[in-house]
């Protein structure tokens, strides 16, 4: 049981870190190594100064939907972890972690929705950026898709997990 508990906590912390990176980092769409776009900014590397120059992304309805859903997923996963820690110390023996599991499943569904919207509508989201044919999805977009099954699996594990002494 202690190994299962450590595995569940480690899985939760890894997915939470991946979610945070996918939400805040600047690589949802890339044009080579010198230009990229994320949920918040369009950035270009300046060779003269050696720094990234970033401008706010143009707000579209699709981009706002992805932003809100990604932030919601981080909130759901964070609340889930805090509730799990609280339940771990206060719940009676034999209790199930239903609320924790449901929060994780909701986090997985919100990330799925955000990633799906970005996949289907990246042309509208990046409409004022450079030509899309020369670019590709970045690692944060891939991280978001990797988080989906991990969050759903951890949610199911929490729902079936019973507290033992």
mmCIF file of C-alpha atoms in Angstrom:
data_model
loop_
_atom_site.group_PDB
_atom_site.id
_atom_site.type_symbol
_atom_site.label_atom_id
_atom_site.label_comp_id
_atom_site.label_asym_id
_atom_site.label_seq_id
_atom_site.Cartn_x
_atom_site.Cartn_y
_atom_site.Cartn_z
ATOM 1 C CA UNK A 1 0.000 0.000 0.000
ATOM 2 C CA UNK A 2 2.761 2.546 0.711
ATOM 3 C CA UNK A 3 4.193 1.954 -2.774
ATOM 4 C CA UNK A 4 0.804 2.525 -4.399
ATOM 5 C CA UNK A 5 0.359 5.693 -2.367
ATOM 6 C CA UNK A 6 3.806 6.969 -3.401
ATOM 7 C CA UNK A 7 3.076 6.095 -7.042
ATOM 8 C CA UNK A 8 -0.253 7.953 -7.003
ATOM 9 C CA UNK A 9 1.274 11.026 -5.351
ATOM 10 C CA UNK A 10 4.228 11.005 -7.759
ATOM 11 C CA UNK A 11 1.927 10.599 -10.774
ATOM 12 C CA UNK A 12 -0.209 13.473 -9.550
ATOM 13 C CA UNK A 13 2.766 15.775 -8.998
ATOM 14 C CA UNK A 14 4.251 14.909 -12.403
ATOM 15 C CA UNK A 15 0.991 15.616 -14.227
ATOM 16 C CA UNK A 16 0.522 18.847 -12.272
ATOM 17 C CA UNK A 17 4.020 19.996 -13.229
ATOM 18 C CA UNK A 18 3.431 19.032 -16.867
ATOM 19 C CA UNK A 19 0.133 20.938 -16.866
ATOM 20 C CA UNK A 20 1.769 24.027 -15.428
ATOM 21 C CA UNK A 21 4.574 23.909 -18.004
ATOM 22 C CA UNK A 22 2.129 23.343 -20.861
ATOM 23 C CA UNK A 23 0.053 26.310 -19.721
ATOM 24 C CA UNK A 24 2.836 28.810 -19.028
ATOM 25 C CA UNK A 25 5.716 27.963 -21.399
ATOM 26 C CA UNK A 26 6.087 29.511 -24.829
ATOM 27 C CA UNK A 27 5.979 26.694 -27.314
ATOM 28 C CA UNK A 28 2.525 25.688 -28.545
ATOM 29 C CA UNK A 29 3.453 26.544 -32.151
ATOM 30 C CA UNK A 30 7.004 26.870 -33.513
ATOM 31 C CA UNK A 31 8.589 28.300 -36.646
ATOM 32 C CA UNK A 32 12.081 26.884 -36.313
ATOM 33 C CA UNK A 33 14.099 27.675 -33.208
ATOM 34 C CA UNK A 34 13.829 31.465 -33.514
ATOM 35 C CA UNK A 35 10.058 32.047 -33.407
ATOM 36 C CA UNK A 36 7.231 30.532 -31.430
ATOM 37 C CA UNK A 37 3.749 31.182 -30.137
ATOM 38 C CA UNK A 38 1.995 30.089 -26.995
ATOM 39 C CA UNK A 39 -1.321 30.755 -25.314
ATOM 40 C CA UNK A 40 -0.268 34.205 -24.171
ATOM 41 C CA UNK A 41 2.497 35.603 -26.416
ATOM 42 C CA UNK A 42 4.098 35.470 -29.861
ATOM 43 C CA UNK A 43 7.876 35.526 -29.415
ATOM 44 C CA UNK A 44 10.849 36.060 -31.700
ATOM 45 C CA UNK A 45 14.529 35.581 -30.783
ATOM 46 C CA UNK A 46 16.657 38.675 -31.394
ATOM 47 C CA UNK A 47 20.196 37.672 -32.390
ATOM 48 C CA UNK A 48 21.624 41.144 -31.693
ATOM 49 C CA UNK A 49 20.624 41.256 -28.038
ATOM 50 C CA UNK A 50 20.358 37.508 -27.441
ATOM 51 C CA UNK A 51 16.895 37.836 -25.893
ATOM 52 C CA UNK A 52 13.344 36.867 -26.739
ATOM 53 C CA UNK A 53 11.077 39.695 -27.866
ATOM 54 C CA UNK A 54 7.470 38.891 -27.079
ATOM 55 C CA UNK A 55 4.183 40.558 -27.953
ATOM 56 C CA UNK A 56 0.730 39.632 -26.697
ATOM 57 C CA UNK A 57 -1.212 37.212 -28.862
ATOM 58 C CA UNK A 58 -4.268 38.527 -30.633
ATOM 59 C CA UNK A 59 -7.258 37.545 -28.548
ATOM 60 C CA UNK A 60 -9.693 35.341 -30.422
ATOM 61 C CA UNK A 61 -12.593 33.390 -28.989
ATOM 62 C CA UNK A 62 -10.794 30.105 -29.643
ATOM 63 C CA UNK A 63 -7.602 31.259 -27.951
ATOM 64 C CA UNK A 64 -9.560 32.509 -24.936
ATOM 65 C CA UNK A 65 -11.324 29.154 -24.705
ATOM 66 C CA UNK A 66 -7.995 27.295 -24.726
ATOM 67 C CA UNK A 67 -6.540 29.690 -22.135
ATOM 68 C CA UNK A 68 -9.507 29.294 -19.794
ATOM 69 C CA UNK A 69 -9.586 25.513 -20.140
ATOM 70 C CA UNK A 70 -5.857 25.135 -19.475
ATOM 71 C CA UNK A 71 -6.022 27.370 -16.392
ATOM 72 C CA UNK A 72 -9.080 25.427 -15.196
ATOM 73 C CA UNK A 73 -7.198 22.158 -15.588
ATOM 74 C CA UNK A 74 -4.344 23.449 -13.425
ATOM 75 C CA UNK A 75 -6.868 24.616 -10.815
ATOM 76 C CA UNK A 76 -8.760 21.300 -10.837
ATOM 77 C CA UNK A 77 -5.556 19.298 -10.512
ATOM 78 C CA UNK A 78 -4.229 21.537 -7.716
ATOM 79 C CA UNK A 79 -7.503 21.360 -5.793
ATOM 80 C CA UNK A 80 -7.525 17.619 -6.306
ATOM 81 C CA UNK A 81 -4.052 17.279 -4.791
ATOM 82 C CA UNK A 82 -4.878 19.478 -1.794
ATOM 83 C CA UNK A 83 -8.138 17.622 -1.165
ATOM 84 C CA UNK A 84 -6.293 14.295 -1.447
ATOM 85 C CA UNK A 85 -3.790 15.369 1.198
ATOM 86 C CA UNK A 86 -6.631 16.523 3.438
ATOM 87 C CA UNK A 87 -8.575 13.301 2.936
ATOM 88 C CA UNK A 88 -5.471 11.242 3.564
ATOM 89 C CA UNK A 89 -5.250 12.560 7.114
ATOM 90 C CA UNK A 90 -8.936 13.067 7.975
ATOM 91 C CA UNK A 91 -10.872 10.355 6.140
ATOM 92 C CA UNK A 92 -11.971 7.272 8.041
ATOM 93 C CA UNK A 93 -10.568 3.849 7.235
ATOM 94 C CA UNK A 94 -12.113 2.288 4.126
ATOM 95 C CA UNK A 95 -13.165 5.612 2.594
ATOM 96 C CA UNK A 96 -12.890 6.275 -1.112
ATOM 97 C CA UNK A 97 -11.282 9.340 -2.697
ATOM 98 C CA UNK A 98 -14.262 10.201 -4.913
ATOM 99 C CA UNK A 99 -13.893 13.984 -4.901
ATOM 100 C CA UNK A 100 -10.168 13.785 -5.622
ATOM 101 C CA UNK A 101 -10.775 11.401 -8.507
ATOM 102 C CA UNK A 102 -13.559 13.502 -9.989
ATOM 103 C CA UNK A 103 -11.387 16.630 -9.866
ATOM 104 C CA UNK A 104 -8.629 14.772 -11.704
ATOM 105 C CA UNK A 105 -11.071 13.478 -14.321
ATOM 106 C CA UNK A 106 -12.410 17.028 -14.813
ATOM 107 C CA UNK A 107 -8.820 18.268 -15.188
ATOM 108 C CA UNK A 108 -8.231 15.603 -17.841
ATOM 109 C CA UNK A 109 -11.403 16.533 -19.706
ATOM 110 C CA UNK A 110 -10.571 20.253 -19.669
ATOM 111 C CA UNK A 111 -7.057 19.589 -21.026
ATOM 112 C CA UNK A 112 -8.574 17.316 -23.666
ATOM 113 C CA UNK A 113 -11.014 20.044 -24.678
ATOM 114 C CA UNK A 114 -8.302 22.721 -24.796
ATOM 115 C CA UNK A 115 -5.945 20.544 -26.845
ATOM 116 C CA UNK A 116 -8.713 19.533 -29.217
ATOM 117 C CA UNK A 117 -9.785 23.158 -29.745
ATOM 118 C CA UNK A 118 -6.175 24.182 -30.431
ATOM 119 C CA UNK A 119 -5.725 21.257 -32.823
ATOM 120 C CA UNK A 120 -8.860 22.027 -34.807
ATOM 121 C CA UNK A 121 -8.648 25.844 -34.728
ATOM 122 C CA UNK A 122 -4.941 26.686 -34.699
ATOM 123 C CA UNK A 123 -5.335 28.493 -38.044
ATOM 124 C CA UNK A 124 -7.843 30.920 -36.531
ATOM 125 C CA UNK A 125 -5.813 31.266 -33.332
ATOM 126 C CA UNK A 126 -2.594 32.064 -35.219
ATOM 127 C CA UNK A 127 -4.234 34.047 -38.014
ATOM 128 C CA UNK A 128 -1.999 37.140 -37.762
ATOM 129 C CA UNK A 129 1.209 35.183 -37.255
ATOM 130 C CA UNK A 130 3.633 33.990 -39.904
ATOM 131 C CA UNK A 131 2.724 31.414 -42.513
ATOM 132 C CA UNK A 132 1.508 28.262 -40.783
ATOM 133 C CA UNK A 133 2.865 25.829 -43.360
ATOM 134 C CA UNK A 134 6.435 26.518 -42.263
ATOM 135 C CA UNK A 135 5.605 25.860 -38.586
ATOM 136 C CA UNK A 136 4.646 22.900 -36.426
ATOM 137 C CA UNK A 137 3.144 22.135 -33.031
ATOM 138 C CA UNK A 138 5.528 22.714 -30.133
ATOM 139 C CA UNK A 139 6.412 20.656 -27.094
ATOM 140 C CA UNK A 140 3.864 22.355 -24.806
ATOM 141 C CA UNK A 141 1.072 21.270 -27.129
ATOM 142 C CA UNK A 142 2.431 17.707 -27.003
ATOM 143 C CA UNK A 143 2.734 17.916 -23.207
ATOM 144 C CA UNK A 144 -0.916 18.909 -23.002
ATOM 145 C CA UNK A 145 -1.924 15.844 -25.027
ATOM 146 C CA UNK A 146 0.296 13.592 -22.864
ATOM 147 C CA UNK A 147 -1.413 14.958 -19.741
ATOM 148 C CA UNK A 148 -4.858 13.825 -20.925
ATOM 149 C CA UNK A 149 -4.452 10.054 -20.407
ATOM 150 C CA UNK A 150 -2.298 10.543 -17.304
ATOM 151 C CA UNK A 151 -4.942 12.725 -15.641
ATOM 152 C CA UNK A 152 -7.776 10.404 -16.591
ATOM 153 C CA UNK A 153 -5.863 7.339 -15.345
ATOM 154 C CA UNK A 154 -4.941 8.981 -12.062
ATOM 155 C CA UNK A 155 -8.565 10.078 -11.636
ATOM 156 C CA UNK A 156 -9.754 6.501 -12.084
ATOM 157 C CA UNK A 157 -7.078 5.264 -9.674
ATOM 158 C CA UNK A 158 -8.212 7.798 -7.055
ATOM 159 C CA UNK A 159 -11.850 6.750 -7.460
ATOM 160 C CA UNK A 160 -10.957 3.093 -6.832
ATOM 161 C CA UNK A 161 -8.385 3.794 -4.100
ATOM 162 C CA UNK A 162 -9.482 2.971 -0.536
ATOM 163 C CA UNK A 163 -7.868 4.380 2.553
ATOM 164 C CA UNK A 164 -6.227 1.707 4.686
ATOM 165 C CA UNK A 165 -4.441 2.050 7.992
#
